[in-house]
C-alpha cells in the first residue's frame, strides 16, 4: 500500500537553531514529491516540488532534497514566522490521476 | 492569496441535512480537486475533475458528490450529514504538466 510518513510529528526549535524534517515514502510510480506549508485554519501553501533522486530546491531558509526513499526539508536559522505545519505529499502513477497523497505533517514551532 | 476561492468559509448545520460547497479555480486552471481534512485523518483526497469530467476518485462516500461546470467552477455536495463529516474541506486547482496544486482557504463544516 502506498504510504507517506513524516517525522517528527512535532518539533520545537529556538530561533536560529537549524534542523530537518523527514518525509519517507513507500510508493510505486512516483511522479513528484511536494512540500506544503499550512498555517492554522488556512489552506496548504505550495513550497517545492521534486521529481528525481538527487534533486534539491531552495527558497529563503528552506531547502528540500529527495532520495529514492525519502525527502528532507532543511530549515536553516529559522525565525518565529516559520512556525507552521509542514506537509509532504506524493503524486503517483497515471491511473491515480493527479491526486496527492499527504503525510500527517510536522508541526514546527520556532520560539524567539 | 492562491487565487482559488472557496465559499462559504464556515458552515454550521445539523445531522441529516445537505450542503453545497463551492470552489472557483485559478484563472486558466482546468483541474479541480477536493480534499477533506479532519483531526484524525489528515488531508484525504476525495475527487478530481478535469475540464468538466471526473478524472479520479478517492475514498469519497456515496453521500458525497461533485461536479465541475462549463465555467470550470466546482461544487461538492454533501448529503445525509453525520457528525463525523465535520471537517475542513479544501479545493485545489492546477494546470499544465507539473500539475502543482494550489489550495483555497477551505470551508469549515460543523455538523451538530
Short mmCIF file of C-alpha atoms in Angstrom, two decimals:
data_model
loop_
_atom_site.label_atom_id
_atom_site.label_comp_id
_atom_site.label_asym_id
_atom_site.label_seq_id
_atom_site.Cartn_x
_atom_site.Cartn_y
_atom_site.Cartn_z
CA UNK A 1 0.00 0.00 0.00
CA UNK A 2 1.27 3.48 -0.84
CA UNK A 3 2.38 5.26 2.29
CA UNK A 4 3.82 8.64 3.26
CA UNK A 5 5.28 9.06 6.75
CA UNK A 6 6.54 12.29 8.22
CA UNK A 7 8.73 12.70 11.26
CA UNK A 8 8.87 14.07 13.79
CA UNK A 9 5.18 14.79 14.44
CA UNK A 10 6.14 17.96 16.28
CA UNK A 11 9.35 19.93 16.56
CA UNK A 12 10.22 22.87 18.78
CA UNK A 13 13.24 24.98 17.88
CA UNK A 14 14.83 28.10 19.19
CA UNK A 15 15.18 30.94 16.73
CA UNK A 16 18.36 30.32 14.72
CA UNK A 17 18.52 26.60 15.56
CA UNK A 18 18.70 24.71 12.25
CA UNK A 19 17.04 21.31 11.80
CA UNK A 20 15.50 18.92 9.28
CA UNK A 21 12.08 17.40 8.74
CA UNK A 22 11.77 13.97 7.19
CA UNK A 23 9.28 12.51 4.73
CA UNK A 24 9.67 8.85 3.84
CA UNK A 25 7.52 7.21 1.21
CA UNK A 26 6.69 3.71 0.07
CA UNK A 27 5.02 4.15 -3.28
CA UNK A 28 5.26 2.77 -6.76
CA UNK A 29 5.49 5.04 -9.75
CA UNK A 30 6.37 8.31 -8.02
CA UNK A 31 5.60 11.26 -10.26
CA UNK A 32 6.59 14.01 -7.91
CA UNK A 33 7.07 14.86 -4.25
CA UNK A 34 5.60 18.08 -2.93
CA UNK A 35 6.17 20.16 0.19
CA UNK A 36 3.48 22.47 1.51
CA UNK A 37 3.25 24.79 4.48
CA UNK A 38 -0.05 25.09 6.34
CA UNK A 39 -0.90 27.75 8.90
CA UNK A 40 -3.76 27.08 11.37
CA UNK A 41 -7.18 27.39 9.73
CA UNK A 42 -5.71 28.07 6.29
CA UNK A 43 -5.14 26.10 3.11
CA UNK A 44 -1.81 24.45 2.31
CA UNK A 45 0.66 26.78 0.62
CA UNK A 46 2.91 25.28 -2.06
CA UNK A 47 6.63 25.36 -1.34
CA UNK A 48 8.53 22.91 -3.55
CA UNK A 49 8.19 20.04 -5.95
CA UNK A 50 10.91 17.46 -6.58
CA UNK A 51 10.87 14.83 -9.29
CA UNK A 52 14.05 12.77 -9.19
CA UNK A 53 16.57 11.47 -6.67
CA UNK A 54 19.36 13.95 -6.09
CA UNK A 55 17.24 16.96 -6.87
CA UNK A 56 17.39 19.95 -4.49
CA UNK A 57 15.34 23.13 -4.31
CA UNK A 58 15.86 26.20 -2.10
CA UNK A 59 13.72 29.10 -1.01
CA UNK A 60 14.91 31.55 1.64
CA UNK A 61 15.65 29.50 4.77
CA UNK A 62 14.20 26.27 3.35
CA UNK A 63 15.91 23.61 1.28
CA UNK A 64 14.24 20.42 0.07
CA UNK A 65 16.12 17.32 -1.05
CA UNK A 66 15.00 14.00 -2.48
CA UNK A 67 16.37 10.45 -2.43
CA UNK A 68 14.77 7.26 -3.72
CA UNK A 69 13.01 6.65 -0.44
CA UNK A 70 12.73 9.94 1.40
CA UNK A 71 12.81 13.70 1.27
CA UNK A 72 14.18 16.19 3.76
CA UNK A 73 13.13 19.73 4.40
CA UNK A 74 16.10 21.55 5.92
CA UNK A 75 15.38 24.75 7.82
CA UNK A 76 18.39 27.00 8.33
CA UNK A 77 18.38 29.62 11.08
CA UNK A 78 14.58 29.54 11.47
CA UNK A 79 12.54 32.52 12.61
CA UNK A 80 9.27 32.53 14.59
CA UNK A 81 7.37 33.23 11.36
CA UNK A 82 8.47 29.80 10.08
CA UNK A 83 6.18 28.23 12.67
CA UNK A 84 3.57 26.17 10.80
CA UNK A 85 2.69 22.61 9.89
CA UNK A 86 4.80 21.29 7.02
CA UNK A 87 3.11 18.72 4.80
CA UNK A 88 4.74 16.32 2.40
CA UNK A 89 2.73 14.79 -0.45
CA UNK A 90 3.40 12.42 -3.33
CA UNK A 91 1.82 12.15 -6.75
CA UNK A 92 1.54 8.63 -8.03
CA UNK A 93 1.14 6.83 -11.34
CA UNK A 94 -1.13 7.65 -14.27
CA UNK A 95 -4.05 5.57 -13.03
CA UNK A 96 -4.23 7.76 -9.92
CA UNK A 97 -4.92 10.91 -11.91
CA UNK A 98 -3.01 13.74 -10.33
CA UNK A 99 -4.17 13.18 -6.78
CA UNK A 100 -1.79 13.92 -3.93
CA UNK A 101 -1.30 11.53 -1.03
CA UNK A 102 -0.32 13.51 2.05
CA UNK A 103 1.62 12.62 5.14
CA UNK A 104 0.32 13.62 8.57
CA UNK A 105 2.60 16.64 8.73
CA UNK A 106 5.24 18.02 11.10
CA UNK A 107 4.11 20.82 13.37
CA UNK A 108 7.03 23.22 13.72
CA UNK A 109 7.23 25.82 16.48
CA UNK A 110 10.08 28.31 16.48
CA UNK A 111 10.50 30.21 19.73
CA UNK A 112 12.07 33.68 19.79
CA UNK B 1 -3.61 34.56 -1.97
CA UNK B 2 -3.57 31.36 -4.04
CA UNK B 3 -6.24 32.55 -6.46
CA UNK B 4 -8.56 29.66 -5.53
CA UNK B 5 -11.79 30.88 -3.96
CA UNK B 6 -13.97 28.77 -1.71
CA UNK B 7 -17.34 29.67 -0.28
CA UNK B 8 -18.67 29.69 2.31
CA UNK B 9 -15.83 29.92 4.84
CA UNK B 10 -17.90 28.34 7.58
CA UNK B 11 -20.99 26.15 7.58
CA UNK B 12 -22.90 25.00 10.61
CA UNK B 13 -25.67 22.52 10.04
CA UNK B 14 -27.49 19.59 11.62
CA UNK B 15 -27.25 15.87 11.09
CA UNK B 16 -29.26 14.61 8.14
CA UNK B 17 -29.01 17.87 6.23
CA UNK B 18 -27.48 18.57 2.82
CA UNK B 19 -24.95 21.29 1.99
CA UNK B 20 -23.12 22.55 -1.08
CA UNK B 21 -19.57 23.83 -1.06
CA UNK B 22 -18.35 25.95 -3.93
CA UNK B 23 -14.93 26.40 -5.49
CA UNK B 24 -13.67 28.80 -8.15
CA UNK B 25 -10.29 27.69 -9.50
CA UNK B 26 -7.41 29.95 -10.53
CA UNK B 27 -7.91 31.56 -13.90
CA UNK B 28 -6.96 29.09 -16.62
CA UNK B 29 -6.73 26.04 -14.37
CA UNK B 30 -8.63 23.10 -15.83
CA UNK B 31 -8.29 20.64 -12.95
CA UNK B 32 -10.11 20.91 -9.66
CA UNK B 33 -9.52 18.66 -6.67
CA UNK B 34 -11.43 18.23 -3.43
CA UNK B 35 -9.78 17.17 -0.17
CA UNK B 36 -11.10 16.58 3.33
CA UNK B 37 -9.00 17.39 6.39
CA UNK B 38 -10.09 16.11 9.76
CA UNK B 39 -8.13 15.96 13.00
CA UNK B 40 -7.70 12.20 12.97
CA UNK B 41 -7.24 11.62 9.23
CA UNK B 42 -5.09 14.37 7.83
CA UNK B 43 -5.65 15.57 4.27
CA UNK B 44 -7.56 12.97 2.25
CA UNK B 45 -8.20 13.16 -1.48
CA UNK B 46 -11.86 12.96 -2.43
CA UNK B 47 -12.24 13.58 -6.16
CA UNK B 48 -10.69 15.29 -9.19
CA UNK B 49 -12.35 16.91 -12.19
CA UNK B 50 -10.64 17.94 -15.38
CA UNK B 51 -12.40 20.30 -17.77
CA UNK B 52 -15.83 19.15 -16.63
CA UNK B 53 -15.17 15.43 -16.44
CA UNK B 54 -14.40 13.24 -13.46
CA UNK B 55 -10.75 12.18 -13.64
CA UNK B 56 -10.01 10.36 -10.39
CA UNK B 57 -11.85 9.30 -7.28
CA UNK B 58 -10.57 8.70 -3.77
CA UNK B 59 -12.40 7.36 -0.75
CA UNK B 60 -15.38 9.60 -1.35
CA UNK B 61 -18.56 8.50 0.39
CA UNK B 62 -21.63 7.72 -1.70
CA UNK B 63 -23.42 10.50 0.21
CA UNK B 64 -20.97 12.96 -1.35
CA UNK B 65 -20.97 14.07 -4.97
CA UNK B 66 -19.26 16.73 -7.02
CA UNK B 67 -19.40 18.35 -10.40
CA UNK B 68 -17.47 20.84 -12.47
CA UNK B 69 -19.40 23.32 -14.58
CA UNK B 70 -18.59 24.74 -18.03
CA UNK B 71 -17.12 27.87 -16.41
CA UNK B 72 -14.81 25.46 -14.50
CA UNK B 73 -16.10 26.23 -11.04
CA UNK B 74 -16.89 23.17 -8.97
CA UNK B 75 -19.36 22.21 -6.29
CA UNK B 76 -19.13 19.49 -3.66
CA UNK B 77 -22.47 18.26 -2.38
CA UNK B 78 -22.65 16.53 0.98
CA UNK B 79 -25.93 14.90 1.96
CA UNK B 80 -27.38 12.97 4.92
CA UNK B 81 -24.71 14.62 7.02
CA UNK B 82 -23.29 12.84 10.04
CA UNK B 83 -21.29 14.16 12.98
CA UNK B 84 -18.17 12.57 11.51
CA UNK B 85 -18.43 14.70 8.39
CA UNK B 86 -17.33 17.72 10.40
CA UNK B 87 -14.02 18.74 8.86
CA UNK B 88 -12.21 21.27 6.72
CA UNK B 89 -12.91 20.81 3.02
CA UNK B 90 -10.32 22.15 0.62
CA UNK B 91 -10.44 22.73 -3.07
CA UNK B 92 -7.29 22.93 -5.17
CA UNK B 93 -6.69 23.67 -8.83
CA UNK B 94 -3.85 23.04 -11.23
CA UNK B 95 -2.85 23.29 -14.86
CA UNK B 96 -0.01 22.13 -17.06
CA UNK B 97 2.37 19.17 -16.97
CA UNK B 98 3.75 19.91 -13.50
CA UNK B 99 0.22 19.92 -12.07
CA UNK B 100 1.19 21.88 -8.98
CA UNK B 101 -1.94 22.11 -6.88
CA UNK B 102 -2.84 25.46 -5.34
CA UNK B 103 -5.27 25.31 -2.46
CA UNK B 104 -8.10 27.54 -1.40
CA UNK B 105 -8.65 28.70 2.18
CA UNK B 106 -11.15 25.92 2.81
CA UNK B 107 -14.69 25.57 4.11
CA UNK B 108 -15.05 24.56 7.74
CA UNK B 109 -18.09 22.33 8.12
CA UNK B 110 -19.54 21.73 11.55
CA UNK B 111 -22.32 19.14 11.82
CA UNK B 112 -24.18 19.37 15.13
#
